[in-house]
PDB file of C-alpha atoms in Angstrom:
ATOM      1  CA  MET P1171     173.649  82.001 156.165  1.00 42.00           C
ATOM      2  CA  THR P1172     173.631  84.239 159.236  1.00 47.00           C
ATOM      3  CA  ASN P1173     172.319  87.737 158.630  1.00 50.00           C
ATOM      4  CA  LEU P1174     175.081  89.675 160.412  1.00 48.00           C
ATOM      5  CA  ASN P1175     173.515  93.068 159.703  1.00 71.00           C
ATOM      6  CA  LEU P1176     170.102  92.128 161.077  1.00 79.00           C
ATOM      7  CA  LYS P1177     168.793  94.430 163.784  1.00 88.00           C
ATOM      8  CA  VAL P1178     165.267  95.002 165.032  1.00 92.00           C
ATOM      9  CA  LYS P1179     164.719  97.138 168.088  1.00 95.00           C
ATOM     10  CA  ALA P1180     161.960  99.164 169.735  1.00 97.00           C
ATOM     11  CA  THR P1181     162.448 101.718 172.507  1.00 97.00           C
ATOM     12  CA  ALA P1182     160.074 104.083 174.289  1.00 98.00           C
ATOM     13  CA  ASN P1183     160.848 107.744 174.906  1.00 97.00           C
ATOM     14  CA  ILE P1184     158.368 108.323 177.710  1.00 97.00           C
ATOM     15  CA  LYS P1185     159.151 112.033 178.067  1.00 96.00           C
ATOM     16  CA  LYS P1186     158.259 112.685 174.412  1.00 95.00           C
ATOM     17  CA  ASN P1187     155.553 109.985 174.351  1.00 96.00           C
ATOM     18  CA  ARG P1188     157.301 108.442 171.386  1.00 96.00           C
ATOM     19  CA  LEU P1189     158.037 104.948 170.081  1.00 98.00           C
ATOM     20  CA  VAL P1190     161.321 104.571 168.192  1.00 97.00           C
ATOM     21  CA  VAL P1191     161.687 101.532 165.937  1.00 96.00           C
ATOM     22  CA  THR P1192     164.845 100.484 164.086  1.00 94.00           C
ATOM     23  CA  VAL P1193     164.896  97.795 161.409  1.00 90.00           C
ATOM     24  CA  GLN P1194     168.125  96.837 159.619  1.00 89.00           C
ATOM     25  CA  GLY P1195     169.264  94.061 157.299  1.00 86.00           C
ATOM     26  CA  ASN P1196     167.141  91.311 155.751  1.00 85.00           C
ATOM     27  CA  VAL P1197     164.180  90.902 158.079  1.00 85.00           C
ATOM     28  CA  ASP P1198     162.362  87.585 158.464  1.00 86.00           C
ATOM     29  CA  GLN P1199     159.220  86.498 160.291  1.00 89.00           C
ATOM     30  CA  LYS P1200     161.064  85.522 163.487  1.00 92.00           C
ATOM     31  CA  SER P1201     162.739  88.936 163.704  1.00 92.00           C
ATOM     32  CA  LEU P1202     159.435  90.760 163.238  1.00 91.00           C
ATOM     33  CA  GLU P1203     157.805  88.620 165.943  1.00 95.00           C
ATOM     34  CA  LYS P1204     160.610  89.723 168.274  1.00 96.00           C
ATOM     35  CA  LEU P1205     159.997  93.336 167.253  1.00 95.00           C
ATOM     36  CA  TYR P1206     156.261  92.931 167.843  1.00 97.00           C
ATOM     37  CA  THR P1207     156.936  91.768 171.404  1.00 97.00           C
ATOM     38  CA  GLU P1208     159.266  94.717 172.071  1.00 98.00           C
ATOM     39  CA  ILE P1209     156.718  97.167 170.659  1.00 98.00           C
ATOM     40  CA  ARG P1210     154.008  95.815 172.965  1.00 98.00           C
ATOM     41  CA  PHE P1211     156.227  96.358 176.018  1.00 98.00           C
ATOM     42  CA  CYS P1212     157.077  99.895 174.854  1.00 98.00           C
ATOM     43  CA  VAL P1213     153.515 100.932 174.051  1.00 98.00           C
ATOM     44  CA  ALA P1214     152.433  99.858 177.541  1.00 97.00           C
ATOM     45  CA  ASP P1215     154.508 102.781 178.869  1.00 97.00           C
ATOM     46  CA  LEU P1216     153.125 105.352 176.408  1.00 97.00           C
ATOM     47  CA  LYS P1217     149.918 107.382 176.257  1.00 96.00           C
ATOM     48  CA  PRO P1218     147.313 107.307 173.453  1.00 93.00           C
ATOM     49  CA  GLY P1219     148.398 109.559 170.609  1.00 92.00           C
ATOM     50  CA  PHE P1220     152.039 108.457 170.948  1.00 95.00           C
ATOM     51  CA  GLU P1221     154.264 109.282 167.989  1.00 94.00           C
ATOM     52  CA  VAL P1222     156.384 106.783 166.081  1.00 95.00           C
ATOM     53  CA  ILE P1223     159.743 107.169 164.364  1.00 96.00           C
ATOM     54  CA  SER P1224     160.416 104.068 162.279  1.00 93.00           C
ATOM     55  CA  ASP P1225     163.913 103.882 160.809  1.00 92.00           C
ATOM     56  CA  ILE P1226     163.970 101.483 157.857  1.00 87.00           C
ATOM     57  CA  SER P1227     166.766 103.289 156.009  1.00 87.00           C
ATOM     58  CA  GLN P1228     169.146 100.339 156.503  1.00 86.00           C
ATOM     59  CA  CYS P1229     166.542  97.642 155.911  1.00 83.00           C
ATOM     60  CA  ASN P1230     167.321  95.744 152.727  1.00 78.00           C
ATOM     61  CA  LEU P1231     164.104  93.775 152.470  1.00 69.00           C
ATOM     62  CA  ILE P1232     161.377  92.061 154.461  1.00 74.00           C
ATOM     63  CA  TYR P1233     160.810  88.420 153.555  1.00 74.00           C
ATOM     64  CA  ILE P1234     157.282  87.757 152.324  1.00 72.00           C
ATOM     65  CA  SER P1235     156.691  85.413 155.258  1.00 77.00           C
ATOM     66  CA  GLY P1236     157.165  88.392 157.570  1.00 75.00           C
ATOM     67  CA  LEU P1237     154.536  90.649 156.011  1.00 79.00           C
ATOM     68  CA  PRO P1238     151.601  89.207 158.010  1.00 85.00           C
ATOM     69  CA  VAL P1239     153.544  90.031 161.186  1.00 88.00           C
ATOM     70  CA  TYR P1240     154.141  93.538 159.855  1.00 85.00           C
ATOM     71  CA  LYS P1241     150.359  93.840 159.410  1.00 87.00           C
ATOM     72  CA  LYS P1242     149.892  92.572 162.982  1.00 91.00           C
ATOM     73  CA  ILE P1243     152.207  95.319 164.238  1.00 92.00           C
ATOM     74  CA  ILE P1244     150.214  97.950 162.352  1.00 90.00           C
ATOM     75  CA  ASP P1245     146.953  96.580 163.779  1.00 91.00           C
ATOM     76  CA  TYR P1246     148.390  96.733 167.288  1.00 95.00           C
ATOM     77  CA  LEU P1247     149.459 100.363 166.877  1.00 95.00           C
ATOM     78  CA  VAL P1248     146.011 101.295 165.572  1.00 93.00           C
ATOM     79  CA  ASP P1249     144.276  99.506 168.454  1.00 94.00           C
ATOM     80  CA  ASN P1250     146.406 101.513 170.889  1.00 95.00           C
ATOM     81  CA  LYS P1251     145.579 104.856 169.226  1.00 94.00           C
ATOM     82  CA  VAL P1252     148.891 105.689 167.612  1.00 94.00           C
ATOM     83  CA  GLY P1253     149.494 109.305 166.586  1.00 92.00           C
ATOM     84  CA  GLU P1254     151.731 110.622 163.821  1.00 91.00           C
ATOM     85  CA  ILE P1255     154.197 108.212 162.223  1.00 92.00           C
ATOM     86  CA  VAL P1256     157.451 109.192 160.503  1.00 93.00           C
ATOM     87  CA  ARG P1257     159.449 106.670 158.482  1.00 90.00           C
ATOM     88  CA  ILE P1258     163.155 107.262 157.874  1.00 91.00           C
ATOM     89  CA  ILE P1259     163.867 105.834 154.442  1.00 85.00           C
ATOM     90  CA  LYS P1260     166.228 105.634 151.506  1.00 81.00           C
ATOM     91  CA  ASN P1261     164.324 105.845 148.244  1.00 72.00           C
ATOM     92  CA  ASP P1262     166.544 103.307 146.504  1.00 68.00           C
ATOM     93  CA  ASN P1263     166.030 100.586 149.117  1.00 67.00           C
ATOM     94  CA  VAL P1264     163.923  97.581 148.164  1.00 66.00           C
ATOM     95  CA  SER P1265     162.325  97.717 151.614  1.00 66.00           C
ATOM     96  CA  PHE P1266     161.052 101.247 151.055  1.00 69.00           C
ATOM     97  CA  LYS P1267     159.289 100.316 147.820  1.00 74.00           C
ATOM     98  CA  GLN P1268     158.066  97.077 149.387  1.00 72.00           C
ATOM     99  CA  ILE P1269     156.577  98.745 152.461  1.00 72.00           C
ATOM    100  CA  VAL P1270     154.968 101.563 150.466  1.00 70.00           C
ATOM    101  CA  ASN P1271     153.377  99.061 148.072  1.00 74.00           C
ATOM    102  CA  PHE P1272     152.244  96.888 150.966  1.00 68.00           C
ATOM    103  CA  SER P1273     150.778  99.859 152.831  1.00 64.00           C
ATOM    104  CA  GLU P1274     148.832 100.909 149.751  1.00 64.00           C
ATOM    105  CA  LYS P1275     147.530  97.358 149.326  1.00 65.00           C
ATOM    106  CA  ILE P1276     146.071  97.292 152.830  1.00 60.00           C
ATOM    107  CA  GLN P1277     144.851 100.920 152.583  1.00 53.00           C
ATOM    108  CA  CYS P1278     146.873 101.862 155.606  1.00 71.00           C
ATOM    109  CA  TYR P1279     147.176 105.378 156.984  1.00 80.00           C
ATOM    110  CA  ARG P1280     148.983 108.596 156.185  1.00 82.00           C
ATOM    111  CA  THR P1281     152.634 108.677 157.190  1.00 85.00           C
ATOM    112  CA  LEU P1282     155.418 111.221 156.965  1.00 88.00           C
ATOM    113  CA  TYR P1283     158.810 110.431 155.439  1.00 89.00           C
ATOM    114  CA  ALA P1284     162.264 111.692 156.380  1.00 92.00           C
ATOM    115  CA  GLU P1285     165.834 111.042 155.261  1.00 91.00           C
ATOM    116  CA  ASP P1286     167.398 110.989 158.731  1.00 92.00           C
ATOM    117  CA  GLN P1287     166.668 111.208 162.450  1.00 93.00           C
ATOM    118  CA  GLN P1288     167.089 114.979 162.563  1.00 95.00           C
ATOM    119  CA  GLU P1289     164.519 115.555 159.839  1.00 94.00           C
ATOM    120  CA  ALA P1290     162.128 113.108 161.498  1.00 94.00           C
ATOM    121  CA  GLU P1291     162.411 114.940 164.827  1.00 93.00           C
ATOM    122  CA  HIS P1292     161.892 118.291 163.090  1.00 93.00           C
ATOM    123  CA  LYS P1293     158.735 117.115 161.345  1.00 91.00           C
ATOM    124  CA  LEU P1294     157.227 115.824 164.576  1.00 91.00           C
ATOM    125  CA  ASN P1295     158.145 118.989 166.464  1.00 88.00           C
ATOM    126  CA  THR P1296     156.642 121.352 163.874  1.00 87.00           C
ATOM    127  CA  LEU P1297     153.562 119.548 162.543  1.00 80.00           C
ATOM    128  CA  ILE P1298     149.991 120.553 163.292  1.00 70.00           C
ATOM    129  CA  ARG P1299     148.729 118.216 166.008  1.00 71.00           C
ATOM    130  CA  ARG P1300     145.758 115.982 165.266  1.00 70.00           C
ATOM    131  CA  ASP P1301     143.731 113.726 167.511  1.00 72.00           C
ATOM    132  CA  GLY P1302     145.070 110.616 165.826  1.00 78.00           C
ATOM    133  CA  ILE P1303     146.233 109.028 162.618  1.00 87.00           C
ATOM    134  CA  ARG P1304     144.599 109.711 159.281  1.00 89.00           C
ATOM    135  CA  PHE P1305     143.026 106.539 157.956  1.00 91.00           C
ATOM    136  CA  THR P1306     142.945 106.033 154.191  1.00 88.00           C
ATOM    137  CA  LEU P1307     139.779 103.994 153.766  1.00 85.00           C
ATOM    138  CA  ASN P1308     139.056 104.338 150.083  1.00 76.00           C
ATOM    139  CA  SER P1309     135.605 102.762 150.213  1.00 79.00           C
ATOM    140  CA  LEU P1310     134.036 105.591 152.238  1.00 87.00           C
ATOM    141  CA  VAL P1311     131.895 108.291 150.644  1.00 90.00           C
ATOM    142  CA  LEU P1312     131.088 111.644 152.216  1.00 95.00           C
ATOM    143  CA  ALA P1313     127.671 113.255 151.742  1.00 98.00           C
ATOM    144  CA  TYR P1314     127.506 116.946 152.594  1.00 98.00           C
ATOM    145  CA  THR P1315     125.360 120.040 152.350  1.00 97.00           C
ATOM    146  CA  ALA P1316     126.937 123.354 151.331  1.00 96.00           C
ATOM    147  CA  ASP P1317     124.841 126.473 150.762  1.00 92.00           C
ATOM    148  CA  GLU P1318     121.724 124.291 150.844  1.00 94.00           C
ATOM    149  CA  ARG P1319     123.068 122.119 148.018  1.00 97.00           C
ATOM    150  CA  LEU P1320     123.601 118.395 148.523  1.00 97.00           C
ATOM    151  CA  GLY P1321     126.960 117.057 147.383  1.00 97.00           C
ATOM    152  CA  THR P1322     129.136 113.973 147.650  1.00 97.00           C
ATOM    153  CA  GLY P1323     132.855 113.310 147.578  1.00 96.00           C
ATOM    154  CA  GLU P1324     135.377 110.509 148.004  1.00 94.00           C
ATOM    155  CA  LEU P1325     137.279 110.445 151.282  1.00 94.00           C
ATOM    156  CA  VAL P1326     141.038 110.695 150.781  1.00 92.00           C
ATOM    157  CA  ASP P1327     141.744 110.345 154.488  1.00 92.00           C
ATOM    158  CA  ILE P1328     139.926 110.808 157.771  1.00 94.00           C
ATOM    159  CA  SER P1329     140.826 111.202 161.439  1.00 93.00           C
ATOM    160  CA  THR P1330     138.718 112.038 164.469  1.00 94.00           C
ATOM    161  CA  SER P1331     139.399 115.743 163.917  1.00 93.00           C
ATOM    162  CA  GLY P1332     138.754 116.128 160.196  1.00 95.00           C
ATOM    163  CA  CYS P1333     138.983 114.734 156.695  1.00 95.00           C
ATOM    164  CA  SER P1334     140.230 115.333 153.159  1.00 95.00           C
ATOM    165  CA  VAL P1335     137.903 114.871 150.204  1.00 96.00           C
ATOM    166  CA  LYS P1336     138.442 114.530 146.463  1.00 95.00           C
ATOM    167  CA  ALA P1337     136.061 114.821 143.509  1.00 94.00           C
ATOM    168  CA  PRO P1338     133.411 116.905 145.316  1.00 96.00           C
ATOM    169  CA  THR P1339     130.207 117.432 143.342  1.00 97.00           C
ATOM    170  CA  VAL P1340     129.393 120.775 144.984  1.00 96.00           C
ATOM    171  CA  PRO P1341     132.112 123.449 145.359  1.00 95.00           C
ATOM    172  CA  VAL P1342     133.020 124.821 148.793  1.00 97.00           C
ATOM    173  CA  ALA P1343     135.028 127.822 149.975  1.00 97.00           C
ATOM    174  CA  VAL P1344     137.653 128.156 152.698  1.00 98.00           C
ATOM    175  CA  GLY P1345     135.995 129.303 155.911  1.00 97.00           C
ATOM    176  CA  GLY P1346     132.632 127.888 154.929  1.00 97.00           C
ATOM    177  CA  VAL P1347     130.742 125.365 157.033  1.00 98.00           C
ATOM    178  CA  ILE P1348     129.212 122.159 155.715  1.00 98.00           C
ATOM    179  CA  GLU P1349     126.953 119.561 157.274  1.00 98.00           C
ATOM    180  CA  MET P1350     128.382 116.134 156.527  1.00 97.00           C
ATOM    181  CA  THR P1351     127.369 112.500 156.851  1.00 98.00           C
ATOM    182  CA  ILE P1352     129.403 109.304 156.575  1.00 97.00           C
ATOM    183  CA  ARG P1353     127.543 105.992 156.491  1.00 96.00           C
ATOM    184  CA  PHE P1354     129.031 102.642 157.384  1.00 94.00           C
ATOM    185  CA  GLU P1355     127.593  99.156 157.166  1.00 93.00           C
ATOM    186  CA  GLN P1356     125.189  98.389 159.991  1.00 94.00           C
ATOM    187  CA  HIS P1357     126.875  97.085 163.147  1.00 94.00           C
ATOM    188  CA  GLN P1358     125.430  95.960 166.468  1.00 93.00           C
ATOM    189  CA  THR P1359     127.779  97.924 168.721  1.00 96.00           C
ATOM    190  CA  LEU P1360     129.707 100.392 166.550  1.00 97.00           C
ATOM    191  CA  VAL P1361     128.432 103.668 165.141  1.00 96.00           C
ATOM    192  CA  SER P1362     126.865 103.211 161.694  1.00 96.00           C
ATOM    193  CA  VAL P1363     126.334 106.882 160.844  1.00 97.00           C
ATOM    194  CA  PHE P1364     128.620 109.795 161.674  1.00 98.00           C
ATOM    195  CA  GLN P1365     127.209 113.293 161.249  1.00 98.00           C
ATOM    196  CA  ALA P1366     128.884 116.596 162.060  1.00 98.00           C
ATOM    197  CA  LYS P1367     129.359 120.157 161.004  1.00 98.00           C
ATOM    198  CA  ALA P1368     132.783 120.869 159.547  1.00 98.00           C
ATOM    199  CA  GLN P1369     134.672 124.010 158.598  1.00 98.00           C
ATOM    200  CA  ILE P1370     136.533 124.115 155.297  1.00 98.00           C
ATOM    201  CA  VAL P1371     140.250 124.764 155.877  1.00 97.00           C
ATOM    202  CA  ARG P1372     141.486 124.077 152.344  1.00 97.00           C
ATOM    203  CA  ALA P1373     139.720 124.039 148.989  1.00 97.00           C
ATOM    204  CA  ASP P1374     140.645 123.860 145.304  1.00 94.00           C
ATOM    205  CA  THR P1375     139.235 122.394 142.110  1.00 89.00           C
ATOM    206  CA  GLU P1376     140.380 118.887 143.066  1.00 95.00           C
ATOM    207  CA  GLY P1377     138.898 118.701 146.546  1.00 97.00           C
ATOM    208  CA  PHE P1378     138.887 120.112 150.057  1.00 98.00           C
ATOM    209  CA  ALA P1379     139.891 119.523 153.670  1.00 97.00           C
ATOM    210  CA  ALA P1380     137.521 120.082 156.568  1.00 97.00           C
ATOM    211  CA  GLN P1381     137.853 120.240 160.342  1.00 96.00           C
ATOM    212  CA  PHE P1382     135.041 118.749 162.406  1.00 97.00           C
ATOM    213  CA  MET P1383     133.171 121.122 164.711  1.00 96.00           C
ATOM    214  CA  ASP P1384     131.601 120.444 168.105  1.00 90.00           C
ATOM    215  CA  VAL P1385     132.548 116.758 168.228  1.00 95.00           C
ATOM    216  CA  ASP P1386     133.081 115.806 171.862  1.00 96.00           C
ATOM    217  CA  ASP P1387     135.447 113.149 173.176  1.00 94.00           C
ATOM    218  CA  THR P1388     132.716 110.500 173.356  1.00 96.00           C
ATOM    219  CA  ARG P1389     131.859 110.897 169.678  1.00 97.00           C
ATOM    220  CA  LYS P1390     135.542 111.013 168.731  1.00 95.00           C
ATOM    221  CA  GLU P1391     136.063 107.733 170.562  1.00 95.00           C
ATOM    222  CA  ALA P1392     133.089 106.186 168.762  1.00 96.00           C
ATOM    223  CA  LEU P1393     134.352 107.398 165.379  1.00 96.00           C
ATOM    224  CA  TYR P1394     137.872 106.113 166.039  1.00 95.00           C
ATOM    225  CA  ASN P1395     136.572 102.685 167.032  1.00 96.00           C
ATOM    226  CA  ARG P1396     134.553 102.491 163.828  1.00 96.00           C
ATOM    227  CA  LEU P1397     137.464 103.619 161.649  1.00 94.00           C
ATOM    228  CA  ALA P1398     139.752 101.106 163.361  1.00 93.00           C
ATOM    229  CA  HIS P1399     137.160  98.394 162.737  1.00 93.00           C
ATOM    230  CA  GLU P1400     137.010  99.295 159.045  1.00 90.00           C
ATOM    231  CA  PHE P1401     140.795  99.215 158.909  1.00 88.00           C
ATOM    232  CA  HIS P1402     140.925  95.735 160.437  1.00 86.00           C
ATOM    233  CA  GLN P1403     138.370  94.435 157.924  1.00 82.00           C
ATOM    234  CA  ILE P1404     140.681  95.110 154.987  1.00 73.00           C
ATOM    235  CA  SER P1405     141.642  91.796 153.453  1.00 61.00           C
ATOM    236  CA  PHE P1406     145.316  90.912 153.304  1.00 58.00           C
ATOM    237  CA  VAL P1407     146.485  88.721 150.441  1.00 54.00           C
ATOM    238  CA  LEU P1408     150.168  88.153 149.649  1.00 51.00           C
TER     239      LEU P1408
END
């Protein structure tokens, strides 16, 4: 049966450095491959840090056969240094639950959600700018020193400008400065240890958020490449 409501489309707003994606109907593998091609052409016209508005509010479902292509699209956006992403959704749609569950399975990245285009635009226009997306790599552990005490915590998310941490073993205070270390598996070309000073910008009993200090563009690039590598290593099983 022909899917009359099917629509997949990607457009580039060069002035706003923004990729706009629309997905409607029951989406199969062939449709997502078409979308992937359109996204590649659009991203070629955008600068690193480009924003994304992804409207899946009228998407009924994505066939399981299409999910690997969806992962390929995500990988492509990460490789091209995507910035903030807003998804326009309807909470009662199967696709919304499906994509959220899938994103959690592959430990994706932090996204914003909106109910319509206007809200999506507002969120992008008013948010605090970061250097890139916030990866949610649950396997990473942060070691830090605060007031000469050594502590550890689990990374909730991390970007090239800062991180959020849960379950810290040593308390910190807003405005304080910590010395932090993140260790990765040894790699021939990618950074294996990232060390930096960071200022605490939020803290409570559950965890804290910190902004990296004195990290130049070269080190940010190296950190991003390592985080992207870790992201790509996540196994994908249907």
